[in-house]
PDB file of C-alpha atoms and ligand atoms in Angstrom:
ATOM      1  CA  MET A 329      49.522 -67.473 -69.962  1.00 55.00           C
ATOM      2  CA  ALA A 330      46.966 -65.493 -70.780  1.00 57.00           C
ATOM      3  CA  VAL A 331      43.585 -66.736 -73.296  1.00 58.00           C
ATOM      4  CA  THR A 332      44.618 -65.099 -76.570  1.00 59.00           C
ATOM      5  CA  LEU A 333      41.004 -63.891 -77.856  1.00 58.00           C
ATOM      6  CA  GLU A 334      40.199 -62.458 -81.090  1.00 62.00           C
ATOM      7  CA  LYS A 335      39.009 -58.873 -80.746  1.00 74.00           C
ATOM      8  CA  PRO A 336      35.637 -59.231 -80.819  1.00 80.00           C
ATOM      9  CA  VAL A 337      33.589 -59.102 -84.311  1.00 93.00           C
ATOM     10  CA  THR A 338      30.860 -56.036 -84.741  1.00 97.00           C
ATOM     11  CA  ILE A 339      27.479 -57.299 -85.831  1.00 97.00           C
ATOM     12  CA  GLU A 340      27.965 -55.765 -89.567  1.00 97.00           C
ATOM     13  CA  ARG A 341      31.349 -58.470 -89.596  1.00 97.00           C
ATOM     14  CA  LEU A 342      29.284 -60.843 -88.259  1.00 98.00           C
ATOM     15  CA  ILE A 343      26.728 -60.448 -90.703  1.00 98.00           C
ATOM     16  CA  GLU A 344      29.160 -60.350 -93.971  1.00 98.00           C
ATOM     17  CA  LEU A 345      31.126 -63.757 -92.544  1.00 98.00           C
ATOM     18  CA  LEU A 346      27.109 -65.243 -92.455  1.00 98.00           C
ATOM     19  CA  ASN A 347      26.515 -63.927 -95.987  1.00 98.00           C
ATOM     20  CA  ILE A 348      29.456 -66.287 -96.763  1.00 98.00           C
ATOM     21  CA  ASP A 349      29.116 -69.169 -94.832  1.00 98.00           C
ATOM     22  CA  LEU A 350      25.323 -68.888 -96.859  1.00 99.00           C
ATOM     23  CA  GLU A 351      26.994 -68.734-100.229  1.00 98.00           C
ATOM     24  CA  LEU A 352      28.829 -71.670 -99.536  1.00 99.00           C
ATOM     25  CA  GLU A 353      25.467 -73.945 -98.196  1.00 99.00           C
ATOM     26  CA  TYR A 354      24.411 -73.018-101.378  1.00 98.00           C
ATOM     27  CA  SER A 355      27.247 -74.560-103.161  1.00 98.00           C
ATOM     28  CA  ALA A 356      27.694 -77.322-101.227  1.00 99.00           C
ATOM     29  CA  ALA A 357      23.431 -77.541-101.869  1.00 99.00           C
ATOM     30  CA  ILE A 358      24.430 -78.042-105.435  1.00 98.00           C
ATOM     31  CA  GLN A 359      27.526 -79.983-105.551  1.00 98.00           C
ATOM     32  CA  TYR A 360      25.758 -82.750-103.395  1.00 98.00           C
ATOM     33  CA  ILE A 361      22.876 -82.642-106.038  1.00 98.00           C
ATOM     34  CA  ASN A 362      25.753 -82.986-108.864  1.00 98.00           C
ATOM     35  CA  HIS A 363      28.014 -85.607-107.240  1.00 98.00           C
ATOM     36  CA  SER A 364      24.663 -88.121-105.935  1.00 98.00           C
ATOM     37  CA  ALA A 365      23.572 -87.742-110.024  1.00 98.00           C
ATOM     38  CA  VAL A 366      26.775 -88.512-111.345  1.00 98.00           C
ATOM     39  CA  MET A 367      28.243 -90.557-109.084  1.00 98.00           C
ATOM     40  CA  THR A 368      27.856 -94.421-109.964  1.00 96.00           C
ATOM     41  CA  GLY A 369      28.387 -97.827-108.806  1.00 95.00           C
ATOM     42  CA  ALA A 370      26.721-100.441-106.588  1.00 93.00           C
ATOM     43  CA  ALA A 371      29.491 -99.666-104.011  1.00 94.00           C
ATOM     44  CA  TYR A 372      28.386 -96.000-104.139  1.00 96.00           C
ATOM     45  CA  GLY A 373      24.896 -96.924-103.564  1.00 96.00           C
ATOM     46  CA  ASP A 374      25.308 -96.204 -99.933  1.00 96.00           C
ATOM     47  CA  ILE A 375      27.011 -92.757 -99.792  1.00 98.00           C
ATOM     48  CA  ILE A 376      25.157 -91.600-103.049  1.00 98.00           C
ATOM     49  CA  LYS A 377      21.331 -92.274-100.669  1.00 98.00           C
ATOM     50  CA  GLU A 378      23.466 -89.954 -98.053  1.00 98.00           C
ATOM     51  CA  LEU A 379      24.638 -87.236-100.501  1.00 98.00           C
ATOM     52  CA  LYS A 380      20.881 -86.636-101.272  1.00 98.00           C
ATOM     53  CA  ILE A 381      20.440 -86.759 -97.693  1.00 98.00           C
ATOM     54  CA  HIS A 382      23.208 -83.888 -97.093  1.00 98.00           C
ATOM     55  CA  ALA A 383      21.958 -81.613-100.259  1.00 98.00           C
ATOM     56  CA  ASN A 384      18.577 -81.585 -98.214  1.00 98.00           C
ATOM     57  CA  GLU A 385      20.190 -80.401 -94.794  1.00 98.00           C
ATOM     58  CA  GLU A 386      21.893 -77.474 -96.627  1.00 99.00           C
ATOM     59  CA  ILE A 387      19.608 -76.182 -98.793  1.00 98.00           C
ATOM     60  CA  GLY A 388      17.609 -76.211 -95.054  1.00 98.00           C
ATOM     61  CA  HIS A 389      21.192 -74.675 -92.990  1.00 99.00           C
ATOM     62  CA  ALA A 390      20.683 -71.446 -96.229  1.00 99.00           C
ATOM     63  CA  MET A 391      17.231 -71.116 -94.626  1.00 98.00           C
ATOM     64  CA  ILE A 392      18.102 -70.610 -90.804  1.00 98.00           C
ATOM     65  CA  LEU A 393      20.909 -68.688 -92.529  1.00 98.00           C
ATOM     66  CA  SER A 394      19.414 -66.530 -94.470  1.00 98.00           C
ATOM     67  CA  GLY A 395      16.310 -65.899 -91.661  1.00 98.00           C
ATOM     68  CA  GLN A 396      19.263 -65.539 -89.074  1.00 98.00           C
ATOM     69  CA  ILE A 397      20.924 -62.830 -91.339  1.00 98.00           C
ATOM     70  CA  ASP A 398      17.747 -60.541 -91.793  1.00 98.00           C
ATOM     71  CA  TYR A 399      16.731 -60.542 -88.609  1.00 98.00           C
ATOM     72  CA  LEU A 400      20.382 -58.876 -87.233  1.00 98.00           C
ATOM     73  CA  GLY A 401      19.265 -56.601 -89.672  1.00 98.00           C
ATOM     74  CA  GLY A 402      21.346 -57.466 -92.606  1.00 98.00           C
ATOM     75  CA  SER A 403      20.231 -58.525 -96.187  1.00 98.00           C
ATOM     76  CA  PRO A 404      20.748 -61.973 -97.079  1.00 98.00           C
ATOM     77  CA  THR A 405      22.718 -62.760-100.648  1.00 98.00           C
ATOM     78  CA  VAL A 406      21.725 -65.140-103.268  1.00 98.00           C
ATOM     79  CA  GLU A 407      25.800 -65.130-104.657  1.00 98.00           C
ATOM     80  CA  VAL A 408      26.371 -69.105-105.466  1.00 98.00           C
ATOM     81  CA  GLY A 409      30.591 -69.940-103.829  1.00 98.00           C
ATOM     82  CA  PRO A 410      32.252 -72.353-105.882  1.00 98.00           C
ATOM     83  CA  ILE A 411      30.989 -75.404-106.704  1.00 98.00           C
ATOM     84  CA  HIS A 412      33.679 -78.304-107.718  1.00 98.00           C
ATOM     85  CA  VAL A 413      32.909 -81.370-109.664  1.00 98.00           C
ATOM     86  CA  SER A 414      34.623 -84.445-111.172  1.00 98.00           C
ATOM     87  CA  LYS A 415      34.085 -87.595-112.725  1.00 97.00           C
ATOM     88  CA  ASP A 416      35.513 -90.170-110.291  1.00 98.00           C
ATOM     89  CA  ASN A 417      33.292 -91.040-107.695  1.00 98.00           C
ATOM     90  CA  ASP A 418      36.923 -90.719-104.642  1.00 97.00           C
ATOM     91  CA  GLU A 419      37.432 -87.164-105.789  1.00 98.00           C
ATOM     92  CA  MET A 420      34.102 -86.132-105.494  1.00 98.00           C
ATOM     93  CA  LEU A 421      34.051 -87.487-102.294  1.00 98.00           C
ATOM     94  CA  GLU A 422      37.281 -85.673-101.621  1.00 98.00           C
ATOM     95  CA  GLN A 423      35.955 -82.397-102.775  1.00 98.00           C
ATOM     96  CA  ASP A 424      33.285 -83.002-100.272  1.00 98.00           C
ATOM     97  CA  MET A 425      34.823 -83.394 -97.350  1.00 98.00           C
ATOM     98  CA  GLU A 426      36.745 -80.860 -98.361  1.00 98.00           C
ATOM     99  CA  GLY A 427      33.779 -78.721 -97.947  1.00 98.00           C
ATOM    100  CA  GLU A 428      32.606 -80.017 -94.624  1.00 98.00           C
ATOM    101  CA  ASP A 429      36.238 -79.698 -93.022  1.00 98.00           C
ATOM    102  CA  ASP A 430      35.890 -75.953 -94.221  1.00 98.00           C
ATOM    103  CA  ALA A 431      32.585 -75.675 -93.035  1.00 98.00           C
ATOM    104  CA  ILE A 432      33.460 -77.042 -89.192  1.00 98.00           C
ATOM    105  CA  LYS A 433      35.648 -74.654 -89.157  1.00 98.00           C
ATOM    106  CA  ARG A 434      34.487 -71.609 -90.082  1.00 98.00           C
ATOM    107  CA  TYR A 435      31.162 -72.957 -87.610  1.00 98.00           C
ATOM    108  CA  LYS A 436      33.875 -73.651 -84.537  1.00 98.00           C
ATOM    109  CA  MET A 437      35.067 -69.832 -85.366  1.00 98.00           C
ATOM    110  CA  ARG A 438      31.039 -68.361 -85.618  1.00 98.00           C
ATOM    111  CA  ILE A 439      29.965 -69.791 -82.697  1.00 98.00           C
ATOM    112  CA  GLU A 440      32.838 -68.079 -80.345  1.00 97.00           C
ATOM    113  CA  GLN A 441      32.268 -65.011 -82.944  1.00 97.00           C
ATOM    114  CA  ALA A 442      28.251 -64.397 -82.301  1.00 98.00           C
ATOM    115  CA  GLU A 443      29.091 -65.339 -78.175  1.00 97.00           C
ATOM    116  CA  GLN A 444      31.318 -62.544 -77.985  1.00 96.00           C
ATOM    117  CA  ILE A 445      28.733 -60.200 -79.105  1.00 96.00           C
ATOM    118  CA  LYS A 446      25.982 -61.883 -76.846  1.00 96.00           C
ATOM    119  CA  GLU A 447      24.176 -63.467 -79.809  1.00 97.00           C
ATOM    120  CA  PHE A 448      23.132 -66.487 -77.935  1.00 98.00           C
ATOM    121  CA  ALA A 449      20.200 -67.795 -80.614  1.00 97.00           C
ATOM    122  CA  LEU A 450      22.197 -67.310 -83.556  1.00 98.00           C
ATOM    123  CA  ALA A 451      25.066 -69.797 -81.170  1.00 98.00           C
ATOM    124  CA  GLN A 452      22.940 -71.658 -80.809  1.00 98.00           C
ATOM    125  CA  GLN A 453      20.871 -72.142 -84.369  1.00 98.00           C
ATOM    126  CA  LEU A 454      25.172 -72.219 -85.517  1.00 98.00           C
ATOM    127  CA  ARG A 455      25.743 -75.321 -82.763  1.00 98.00           C
ATOM    128  CA  ASN A 456      22.824 -77.251 -84.855  1.00 98.00           C
ATOM    129  CA  ILE A 457      24.452 -76.458 -87.968  1.00 99.00           C
ATOM    130  CA  LEU A 458      28.346 -76.836 -86.702  1.00 98.00           C
ATOM    131  CA  ALA A 459      26.152 -80.905 -85.090  1.00 98.00           C
ATOM    132  CA  VAL A 460      25.194 -82.031 -88.868  1.00 98.00           C
ATOM    133  CA  GLU A 461      28.197 -81.054 -91.111  1.00 98.00           C
ATOM    134  CA  GLN A 462      30.615 -83.276 -88.405  1.00 98.00           C
ATOM    135  CA  GLU A 463      27.366 -86.295 -89.123  1.00 98.00           C
ATOM    136  CA  HIS A 464      28.089 -85.150 -92.670  1.00 98.00           C
ATOM    137  CA  ALA A 465      31.992 -85.365 -92.367  1.00 98.00           C
ATOM    138  CA  MET A 466      31.476 -88.683 -90.672  1.00 98.00           C
ATOM    139  CA  ASP A 467      29.442 -89.986 -93.779  1.00 98.00           C
ATOM    140  CA  LEU A 468      32.027 -88.958 -96.015  1.00 98.00           C
ATOM    141  CA  LYS A 469      35.126 -90.474 -94.194  1.00 98.00           C
ATOM    142  CA  GLN A 470      33.742 -93.510 -93.772  1.00 97.00           C
ATOM    143  CA  ALA A 471      32.585 -93.617 -97.392  1.00 97.00           C
ATOM    144  CA  LEU A 472      36.537 -92.884 -98.285  1.00 96.00           C
ATOM    145  CA  GLY A 473      37.434 -95.426 -96.488  1.00 94.00           C
ATOM    146  CA  ARG A 474      39.639 -93.713 -93.644  1.00 87.00           C
TER     147      ARG A 474
HETATM  148 FE1  FE2 B1645      25.548 -77.327 -94.107  1.00 57.14          FE
HETATM  149 FE1  FE2 B1646      28.201 -80.606 -94.778  1.00 57.14          FE
END
């Protein structure tokens, strides 16, 4: 059976998609800053520390994506994606988990798209980001007791 590959993306389309990723990195950073500030309870001490680390790592991802978008000839967005808040600790962790699952899906796709058009350095940067998102997902899974 033939492998079904999506049509290779154009560089213009890839820049658009990377800008969506960038918006979502900004919103992830803000969401983590908010959640780490409002989350309470001794049992959540460890994950609160992790959320603060995640916030900084998402900013690092925004920095990498902005640089790559500019390098590819695009304009890095300053728009911010949707941010999810809650008063309940576990609901906050679920919101963060959803964001990470979505990021993992998007970056896996983005790596393939970058390779399709031979943007191998971009693909490498995206792989590094993907590895960090997977660590974020693991931290959240552990905190949620899964
Ligand atoms: Fe990220
Ligand atoms: Fe993340």
